[in-house]
CSV table of C-alpha atoms in Angstrom, one decimal:
chain,number,residue,atom,x,y,z
A,264,UNK,CA,0.0,0.0,0.0
A,265,UNK,CA,1.2,3.5,-0.9
A,266,UNK,CA,0.8,6.7,1.1
A,267,UNK,CA,1.6,10.0,-0.6
A,268,UNK,CA,2.8,13.0,1.6
A,269,UNK,CA,2.1,16.2,-0.3
A,270,UNK,CA,3.8,19.5,0.6
A,271,UNK,CA,1.6,22.5,1.2
A,272,UNK,CA,3.2,24.5,-1.7
A,273,UNK,CA,1.6,22.1,-4.1
A,274,UNK,CA,-1.8,23.7,-3.4
A,275,UNK,CA,-0.7,26.7,-5.6
A,276,UNK,CA,-2.5,26.9,-8.9
A,277,UNK,CA,0.6,26.5,-11.0
A,278,UNK,CA,1.1,23.0,-9.8
A,279,UNK,CA,-2.5,21.8,-10.4
A,280,UNK,CA,-1.8,20.4,-13.8
A,281,UNK,CA,1.4,18.6,-12.8
A,282,UNK,CA,-0.3,17.0,-9.8
A,283,UNK,CA,-3.2,15.9,-12.0
A,284,UNK,CA,-0.8,14.3,-14.5
A,285,UNK,CA,1.1,12.6,-11.7
A,286,UNK,CA,-2.1,11.2,-10.2
A,287,UNK,CA,-3.2,9.9,-13.6
A,288,UNK,CA,0.1,8.1,-14.1
A,289,UNK,CA,0.0,6.6,-10.6
A,290,UNK,CA,-3.5,5.2,-11.4
A,291,UNK,CA,-2.2,3.9,-14.8
A,292,UNK,CA,0.7,2.0,-13.0
A,293,UNK,CA,-1.7,0.8,-10.3
A,294,UNK,CA,0.3,2.4,-7.5
A,295,UNK,CA,-2.1,5.2,-6.4
A,296,UNK,CA,-2.8,5.4,-2.7
A,297,UNK,CA,-3.8,7.6,0.2
A,298,UNK,CA,-2.9,11.3,0.0
A,299,UNK,CA,-2.0,13.3,3.1
A,300,UNK,CA,-1.2,17.0,3.0
A,301,UNK,CA,1.6,18.3,5.1
A,302,UNK,CA,2.3,21.8,6.4
A,303,UNK,CA,5.2,23.4,8.2
A,304,UNK,CA,3.8,22.7,11.6
A,305,UNK,CA,3.1,19.0,11.1
A,306,UNK,CA,5.6,16.5,12.5
A,307,UNK,CA,5.9,13.7,9.9
A,308,UNK,CA,7.0,11.0,12.4
A,309,UNK,CA,3.6,10.3,14.0
A,310,UNK,CA,1.9,10.4,10.6
A,311,UNK,CA,4.4,7.8,9.2
A,312,UNK,CA,4.1,5.6,12.3
A,313,UNK,CA,0.4,5.7,12.1
A,314,UNK,CA,0.2,4.8,8.5
A,315,UNK,CA,2.7,1.9,8.9
A,316,UNK,CA,0.5,0.6,11.7
A,317,UNK,CA,-2.5,0.7,9.2
A,318,UNK,CA,-0.5,-1.4,6.7
A,319,UNK,CA,1.4,1.2,4.6
A,320,UNK,CA,4.6,-0.3,3.1
A,321,UNK,CA,5.6,2.7,0.9
A,322,UNK,CA,5.7,6.3,1.9
A,323,UNK,CA,6.2,8.7,-1.0
A,324,UNK,CA,7.3,12.3,-0.5
A,325,UNK,CA,5.8,14.7,-3.0
A,326,UNK,CA,7.5,18.1,-3.1
A,327,UNK,CA,11.0,19.5,-3.2
A,328,UNK,CA,14.3,19.4,-1.3
A,329,UNK,CA,12.7,21.0,1.7
A,330,UNK,CA,9.9,18.5,1.9
A,331,UNK,CA,12.4,15.7,1.4
A,332,UNK,CA,14.5,17.0,4.4
A,333,UNK,CA,11.5,17.6,6.7
A,334,UNK,CA,10.0,14.2,6.2
A,335,UNK,CA,13.1,12.0,6.2
A,336,UNK,CA,14.8,13.8,9.1
A,337,UNK,CA,11.9,12.6,11.2
A,338,UNK,CA,10.9,9.4,9.4
A,339,UNK,CA,14.3,7.8,8.9
A,340,UNK,CA,14.6,4.5,10.6
A,341,UNK,CA,10.9,3.7,10.1
A,342,UNK,CA,10.0,0.2,8.8
A,343,UNK,CA,9.0,1.2,5.3
A,344,UNK,CA,10.3,2.0,1.8
A,345,UNK,CA,10.5,5.7,1.0
A,346,UNK,CA,9.9,7.2,-2.5
A,347,UNK,CA,10.3,10.7,-3.8
A,348,UNK,CA,8.4,12.6,-6.5
A,349,UNK,CA,10.1,15.9,-7.1
A,350,UNK,CA,7.8,18.7,-8.2
A,351,UNK,CA,8.9,21.9,-10.0
A,352,UNK,CA,12.3,23.1,-11.2
A,353,UNK,CA,13.0,25.3,-8.2
A,354,UNK,CA,14.8,23.9,-5.1
A,355,UNK,CA,15.2,20.3,-6.5
A,356,UNK,CA,18.9,19.4,-6.2
A,357,UNK,CA,18.4,16.0,-4.4
A,358,UNK,CA,16.3,14.5,-7.2
A,359,UNK,CA,19.2,14.3,-9.8
A,360,UNK,CA,21.5,12.7,-7.1
A,361,UNK,CA,18.8,10.0,-6.6
A,362,UNK,CA,18.3,9.6,-10.4
A,363,UNK,CA,14.6,10.7,-10.2
A,364,UNK,CA,13.3,12.9,-13.0
A,365,UNK,CA,11.2,15.9,-12.1
A,366,UNK,CA,7.4,16.0,-12.3
A,367,UNK,CA,5.3,13.2,-13.7
A,368,UNK,CA,8.3,11.4,-15.2
A,369,UNK,CA,9.3,10.5,-11.7
A,370,UNK,CA,6.3,8.1,-11.4
A,371,UNK,CA,8.1,5.7,-13.7
A,372,UNK,CA,11.0,5.4,-11.3
A,373,UNK,CA,8.6,4.9,-8.5
A,374,UNK,CA,6.8,2.1,-10.4
A,375,UNK,CA,10.1,0.3,-11.2
A,376,UNK,CA,10.9,0.0,-7.5
A,377,UNK,CA,14.6,-0.2,-7.6
A,378,UNK,CA,15.5,-0.1,-3.9
A,379,UNK,CA,18.7,1.0,-2.2
A,380,UNK,CA,19.7,1.2,1.5
A,381,UNK,CA,21.2,4.6,2.3
A,382,UNK,CA,23.3,6.2,4.9
A,383,UNK,CA,22.2,9.4,6.7
A,384,UNK,CA,23.7,11.8,9.1
A,385,UNK,CA,23.1,12.1,12.8
A,386,UNK,CA,23.5,15.6,14.4
A,387,UNK,CA,23.2,15.8,18.2
A,388,UNK,CA,21.2,12.5,18.0
A,389,UNK,CA,18.8,13.8,15.3
A,390,UNK,CA,18.7,12.7,11.7
A,391,UNK,CA,19.6,15.0,8.9
A,392,UNK,CA,19.3,14.0,5.2
A,393,UNK,CA,20.1,16.7,2.8
A,394,UNK,CA,22.6,19.3,4.1
A,395,UNK,CA,23.9,20.9,7.3
A,396,UNK,CA,25.2,24.4,7.0
A,397,UNK,CA,27.1,26.2,9.8
A,398,UNK,CA,27.2,29.9,9.0
A,399,UNK,CA,30.6,31.6,9.0
A,400,UNK,CA,31.7,31.9,12.7
A,401,UNK,CA,34.8,31.1,14.8
A,402,UNK,CA,34.7,27.4,15.1
A,403,UNK,CA,37.1,24.5,15.3
A,404,UNK,CA,36.4,21.1,13.9
A,405,UNK,CA,37.6,17.8,15.3
A,406,UNK,CA,37.5,14.8,12.9
A,407,UNK,CA,37.0,11.2,14.0
A,408,UNK,CA,38.6,12.2,17.4
A,409,UNK,CA,42.0,12.2,15.7
A,410,UNK,CA,42.7,15.6,14.2
A,411,UNK,CA,41.6,19.2,14.6
A,412,UNK,CA,41.1,21.7,11.9
A,413,UNK,CA,41.2,25.5,12.6
A,414,UNK,CA,41.3,28.7,10.6
A,415,UNK,CA,42.8,32.1,11.4
A,416,UNK,CA,39.4,33.9,11.4
A,417,UNK,CA,35.8,32.7,10.8
A,418,UNK,CA,35.0,29.5,9.0
A,419,UNK,CA,31.9,28.2,7.2
A,420,UNK,CA,31.1,24.5,7.4
A,421,UNK,CA,28.8,22.6,5.1
A,422,UNK,CA,28.2,18.9,5.6
A,423,UNK,CA,26.5,17.1,2.7
A,424,UNK,CA,24.5,14.0,2.7
A,425,UNK,CA,22.1,13.8,-0.2
A,426,UNK,CA,22.3,17.4,-1.4
A,427,UNK,CA,25.3,18.6,-3.5
A,428,UNK,CA,27.5,21.4,-2.4
A,429,UNK,CA,27.9,24.3,-4.8
A,430,UNK,CA,30.6,26.9,-4.6
A,431,UNK,CA,32.3,29.4,-6.9
A,432,UNK,CA,36.0,29.8,-7.2
A,433,UNK,CA,35.4,33.3,-8.4
A,434,UNK,CA,32.4,35.2,-9.6
A,435,UNK,CA,32.5,33.8,-13.2
A,436,UNK,CA,33.4,30.2,-12.3
A,437,UNK,CA,31.0,27.6,-10.9
A,438,UNK,CA,32.4,24.2,-9.9
A,439,UNK,CA,29.9,21.6,-8.8
A,440,UNK,CA,30.8,18.8,-6.4
A,441,UNK,CA,28.4,15.9,-6.4
A,442,UNK,CA,27.8,14.0,-3.2
A,443,UNK,CA,27.9,10.2,-3.0
A,444,UNK,CA,25.4,9.3,-0.3
A,445,UNK,CA,26.4,5.7,-0.2
A,446,UNK,CA,30.2,5.8,0.0
A,447,UNK,CA,30.1,5.1,3.8
A,448,UNK,CA,31.1,8.6,4.7
A,449,UNK,CA,29.8,12.1,5.0
A,450,UNK,CA,31.6,15.0,3.2
A,451,UNK,CA,32.4,18.2,5.0
A,452,UNK,CA,33.4,21.4,3.1
A,453,UNK,CA,35.2,24.0,5.1
A,454,UNK,CA,35.5,27.6,3.8
A,455,UNK,CA,37.6,30.0,5.8
A,456,UNK,CA,36.9,33.7,5.6
A,457,UNK,CA,39.8,36.1,5.4
A,458,UNK,CA,39.6,39.9,5.7
A,459,UNK,CA,39.7,41.8,2.4
A,460,UNK,CA,39.9,45.6,2.6
A,461,UNK,CA,38.5,47.5,5.5
A,462,UNK,CA,35.1,45.9,6.0
A,463,UNK,CA,34.9,43.1,3.5
A,464,UNK,CA,35.5,39.4,3.9
A,465,UNK,CA,36.6,37.0,1.2
A,466,UNK,CA,35.9,33.2,1.0
A,467,UNK,CA,39.0,31.0,0.6
A,468,UNK,CA,39.3,27.9,-1.4
A,469,UNK,CA,37.3,25.1,0.4
A,470,UNK,CA,38.9,22.2,2.3
A,471,UNK,CA,37.2,18.8,1.8
A,472,UNK,CA,37.2,16.1,4.5
A,473,UNK,CA,35.2,12.8,4.2
A,474,UNK,CA,34.4,11.6,7.7
A,475,UNK,CA,32.4,9.3,9.9
A,476,UNK,CA,32.4,11.3,13.1
A,477,UNK,CA,32.9,15.0,13.6
A,478,UNK,CA,32.6,17.6,16.3
A,479,UNK,CA,32.1,21.3,15.7
A,480,UNK,CA,32.9,23.5,18.7
A,481,UNK,CA,32.3,27.3,18.6
A,482,UNK,CA,33.9,30.1,20.6
A,483,UNK,CA,30.3,31.5,20.8
A,484,UNK,CA,26.9,30.3,19.8
A,485,UNK,CA,26.7,29.8,16.0
A,486,UNK,CA,23.9,29.6,13.5
A,487,UNK,CA,23.2,26.2,12.0
A,488,UNK,CA,20.7,25.3,9.2
A,489,UNK,CA,19.8,21.6,9.1
A,490,UNK,CA,17.4,20.4,6.3
A,491,UNK,CA,16.1,24.0,6.0
A,492,UNK,CA,15.6,24.6,9.7
A,493,UNK,CA,17.7,27.2,11.6
A,494,UNK,CA,18.9,26.8,15.2
A,495,UNK,CA,21.7,28.2,17.4
A,496,UNK,CA,24.2,25.8,18.8
A,497,UNK,CA,27.5,26.0,20.8
A,498,UNK,CA,28.7,22.5,19.8
A,499,UNK,CA,27.6,19.9,17.3
A,500,UNK,CA,28.3,16.2,17.2
A,501,UNK,CA,27.9,14.6,13.8
A,502,UNK,CA,27.9,10.9,13.0
A,503,UNK,CA,27.1,8.6,10.1
A,504,UNK,CA,24.1,6.2,10.6
A,505,UNK,CA,24.6,3.4,8.1
A,506,UNK,CA,21.8,2.0,5.9
A,507,UNK,CA,19.1,3.8,7.8
A,508,UNK,CA,16.8,4.6,4.9
A,509,UNK,CA,15.4,2.2,2.3
A,510,UNK,CA,14.6,4.2,-0.8
A,511,UNK,CA,13.4,3.8,-4.3
A,512,UNK,CA,16.0,5.3,-6.7
A,513,UNK,CA,16.5,5.7,-10.4
A,514,UNK,CA,18.8,4.1,-12.8
A,515,UNK,CA,20.7,7.4,-13.4
A,516,UNK,CA,21.6,8.0,-9.7
A,517,UNK,CA,24.9,9.6,-8.9
A,518,UNK,CA,26.3,7.0,-6.5
B,297,UNK,CA,-6.7,-2.6,-25.8
B,298,UNK,CA,-5.0,0.7,-26.4
B,299,UNK,CA,-6.1,2.1,-23.1
B,300,UNK,CA,-5.3,-1.0,-21.2
B,301,UNK,CA,-3.7,-0.5,-17.7
B,302,UNK,CA,-0.2,-1.9,-17.4
B,303,UNK,CA,-0.4,-5.0,-15.3
B,304,UNK,CA,1.3,-5.0,-11.9
B,305,UNK,CA,3.4,-7.9,-13.0
B,306,UNK,CA,5.0,-5.8,-15.7
B,307,UNK,CA,5.6,-2.9,-13.4
B,308,UNK,CA,7.1,-4.6,-10.4
B,309,UNK,CA,9.8,-6.5,-12.2
B,310,UNK,CA,12.8,-4.6,-11.0
B,311,UNK,CA,12.4,-5.1,-7.2
B,312,UNK,CA,16.1,-5.4,-6.7
B,313,UNK,CA,18.4,-4.8,-3.7
B,314,UNK,CA,21.9,-3.9,-4.6
B,315,UNK,CA,23.5,-4.6,-1.3
B,316,UNK,CA,26.9,-5.2,-2.9
B,317,UNK,CA,27.2,-1.4,-3.1
B,318,UNK,CA,26.7,-1.1,0.6
B,319,UNK,CA,30.1,-2.7,1.3
B,320,UNK,CA,32.7,-0.3,2.5
B,321,UNK,CA,34.9,1.1,-0.3
B,322,UNK,CA,37.8,3.4,-0.5
B,323,UNK,CA,37.0,7.1,-0.5
B,324,UNK,CA,36.3,8.4,-4.0
B,325,UNK,CA,36.5,12.0,-2.9
B,326,UNK,CA,39.9,13.5,-2.2
B,327,UNK,CA,40.7,15.0,1.1
B,328,UNK,CA,41.8,18.6,0.5
B,329,UNK,CA,43.5,20.8,3.1
B,330,UNK,CA,42.8,24.3,1.9
B,331,UNK,CA,45.4,27.1,1.8
B,332,UNK,CA,44.4,29.0,5.0
B,333,UNK,CA,43.6,25.9,7.1
B,334,UNK,CA,45.7,24.3,9.9
B,335,UNK,CA,45.4,20.7,10.7
B,336,UNK,CA,46.7,19.3,14.0
B,337,UNK,CA,46.9,15.7,15.1
B,338,UNK,CA,46.9,12.2,13.6
B,339,UNK,CA,45.7,13.1,10.1
B,340,UNK,CA,44.8,10.0,8.1
B,341,UNK,CA,42.6,9.2,5.1
B,342,UNK,CA,41.7,6.2,3.0
B,343,UNK,CA,41.7,8.3,-0.2
B,344,UNK,CA,44.1,10.8,-1.8
B,345,UNK,CA,45.2,13.8,0.2
B,346,UNK,CA,46.0,17.2,-1.3
B,347,UNK,CA,47.7,19.6,1.1
B,348,UNK,CA,47.6,23.3,0.3
B,349,UNK,CA,47.8,24.6,3.9
B,350,UNK,CA,49.6,23.5,7.1
B,351,UNK,CA,49.6,20.1,8.7
B,352,UNK,CA,51.3,19.3,12.1
B,353,UNK,CA,51.3,15.9,13.8
B,354,UNK,CA,51.4,12.9,11.5
B,355,UNK,CA,50.0,12.2,8.0
B,356,UNK,CA,49.0,8.8,6.7
B,357,UNK,CA,47.3,7.6,3.5
B,358,UNK,CA,47.4,4.4,1.6
B,359,UNK,CA,47.0,6.3,-1.7
B,360,UNK,CA,48.6,9.5,-3.1
B,361,UNK,CA,49.7,12.5,-1.0
B,362,UNK,CA,50.2,15.7,-2.9
B,363,UNK,CA,51.8,18.7,-1.2
B,364,UNK,CA,51.3,21.9,-3.3
B,365,UNK,CA,53.8,24.8,-3.5
B,366,UNK,CA,53.6,27.0,-0.3
B,367,UNK,CA,52.1,24.1,1.7
B,368,UNK,CA,53.8,23.0,4.9
B,369,UNK,CA,53.8,19.6,6.6
B,370,UNK,CA,55.5,19.4,10.0
B,371,UNK,CA,55.0,15.7,10.6
B,372,UNK,CA,56.1,12.2,9.9
B,373,UNK,CA,54.5,11.0,6.6
B,374,UNK,CA,53.4,7.6,5.5
B,375,UNK,CA,51.9,7.3,2.0
B,376,UNK,CA,51.4,5.0,-0.9
B,377,UNK,CA,53.0,7.5,-3.2
B,378,UNK,CA,53.7,11.2,-3.0
B,379,UNK,CA,54.2,14.3,-5.1
B,380,UNK,CA,55.9,17.1,-3.1
B,381,UNK,CA,56.1,20.7,-4.2
B,382,UNK,CA,56.0,22.3,-0.8
B,383,UNK,CA,57.9,21.9,2.5
B,384,UNK,CA,58.0,18.7,4.6
B,385,UNK,CA,59.7,18.6,8.0
B,386,UNK,CA,59.7,15.1,9.2
B,387,UNK,CA,60.6,11.5,8.1
B,388,UNK,CA,58.8,10.2,5.0
B,389,UNK,CA,58.0,6.5,4.4
B,390,UNK,CA,56.6,6.1,0.9
B,391,UNK,CA,55.6,2.6,-0.2
B,392,UNK,CA,55.8,3.2,-4.0
B,393,UNK,CA,57.0,6.4,-5.7
B,394,UNK,CA,58.1,9.8,-4.5
B,395,UNK,CA,58.3,12.8,-6.9
B,396,UNK,CA,60.1,16.0,-5.7
B,397,UNK,CA,59.5,19.0,-7.8
B,398,UNK,CA,61.8,22.1,-8.1
B,399,UNK,CA,60.1,23.9,-5.2
B,400,UNK,CA,60.2,20.9,-2.8
B,401,UNK,CA,62.1,21.3,0.5
B,402,UNK,CA,62.5,18.1,2.6
B,403,UNK,CA,64.1,18.2,6.1
B,404,UNK,CA,64.0,14.5,7.2
B,405,UNK,CA,64.9,11.0,6.2
B,406,UNK,CA,63.2,9.4,3.2
B,407,UNK,CA,62.4,5.7,2.7
B,408,UNK,CA,61.1,5.0,-0.7
B,409,UNK,CA,60.9,2.5,-3.5
B,410,UNK,CA,61.2,4.9,-6.5
B,411,UNK,CA,62.4,8.4,-6.3
B,412,UNK,CA,62.5,11.2,-8.9
B,413,UNK,CA,64.0,14.6,-8.1
B,414,UNK,CA,63.6,17.7,-10.2
B,415,UNK,CA,66.6,20.1,-10.3
B,416,UNK,CA,66.1,22.7,-7.6
B,417,UNK,CA,64.6,20.5,-5.0
B,418,UNK,CA,66.3,20.6,-1.6
B,419,UNK,CA,66.7,17.5,0.6
B,420,UNK,CA,68.4,17.4,4.0
B,421,UNK,CA,68.3,13.8,5.3
B,422,UNK,CA,69.1,10.2,4.7
B,423,UNK,CA,67.5,8.5,1.6
B,424,UNK,CA,67.0,4.7,1.8
B,425,UNK,CA,65.8,2.6,-1.1
B,426,UNK,CA,65.1,-1.1,-0.6
B,427,UNK,CA,66.5,-2.4,-3.9
B,428,UNK,CA,70.1,-1.3,-3.2
B,429,UNK,CA,70.7,-3.1,0.2
B,430,UNK,CA,72.6,-6.1,-1.3
B,431,UNK,CA,74.9,-4.0,-3.4
B,432,UNK,CA,75.6,-1.8,-0.4
B,433,UNK,CA,77.1,-4.8,1.5
B,434,UNK,CA,79.3,-5.8,-1.4
B,435,UNK,CA,80.5,-2.3,-2.0
B,436,UNK,CA,81.3,-2.1,1.8
B,437,UNK,CA,83.5,-5.3,1.5
B,438,UNK,CA,85.2,-3.9,-1.5
B,439,UNK,CA,85.9,-0.6,0.2
B,440,UNK,CA,87.3,-2.5,3.2
B,441,UNK,CA,89.6,-4.5,0.9
B,442,UNK,CA,90.7,-1.4,-0.9
B,443,UNK,CA,91.3,0.3,2.5
B,444,UNK,CA,93.4,-2.7,3.6
B,445,UNK,CA,95.4,-2.6,0.3
B,446,UNK,CA,95.8,1.1,0.6
B,447,UNK,CA,96.8,0.7,4.3
B,448,UNK,CA,99.4,-2.0,3.5
B,449,UNK,CA,100.8,0.2,0.7
B,450,UNK,CA,101.1,3.1,3.1
B,451,UNK,CA,102.9,0.9,5.7
B,452,UNK,CA,105.3,-0.2,2.9
B,453,UNK,CA,105.9,3.4,2.1
B,454,UNK,CA,106.4,4.3,5.8
B,455,UNK,CA,108.6,1.2,6.3
């Protein structure tokens, strides 16, 4: 049995035709199911648990990167298979990594049911699936309890799981790093900030460290964005939880 | 028939687990130490390491270590192979090949299988290569003999 979790933004009129096309295709493939609509204040975990108790075997997230992060950060570890139907061209960077085409073409991948077990990140004993972003601040990073990384001034830290990390070497250039969610490690990108001129700051070339365990300790409280949610922390402990999610992926996935 | 629903049997063919891919593999992504970053401690990686900043403590990788111009390593190094264009202060134990470019500065002993040095590289330390051990003994004996011969000749002269 399939359960579809729709994000609230799909109620906008511009998505009506796409949703209709998707629902038609789902009916054609014989995989249509119960539809539940989420909003920002709904915790996905009790909904997923409730539906599993009622016999749901497949939970399909319908939305974008934000929906994906919100649902899986709470639902990871549940006894079901997750699917993803990415909608719209904006804010959909996870879908290409999983090899799922955008809009109604994603239904075909869902119907083929190619399943993979995937690793996800644990931050202070909470799951995170797409990306963790520590805004530029004075922090030091300890990797696998073995070595410490510091910078002269502030440093920005980005830890990628499913979502790729984008950065520019200079204003013209755009180099794209693609994350491999199943290589048994998380990837951390560190970008130190150095003073440029009187008031300005300049981003240095990033450092890249694959890791299994990491600790970020700040001089003061620092701002963290995890799967689209912002919090203030003084220290963070990150770990890799292996094979926590069973997910339907496409043939053209990037791992 | 044209509008016939695809049967479930056709659709659910590819229910496959690819658990082989879950097995641990070596890192595909290189570890990069950026130019204004300091690393302290036991720095090790299963993949390639590229150093553009400063590393103190110890460095270990089973694959390639690359030290860029301007980078500094104050540590003992163990690596599969290495390309050095920066400064290394510490002993280096390289399993396979070591390439020193013109800007390289090494202060420490080197143990390596294959070594290539570009003109301009500076090395201060002992270099040991495993293939040359047997010859070293022979040449030692020869030198002793020649020393003995030279000594006896000297004695004759003195006598």
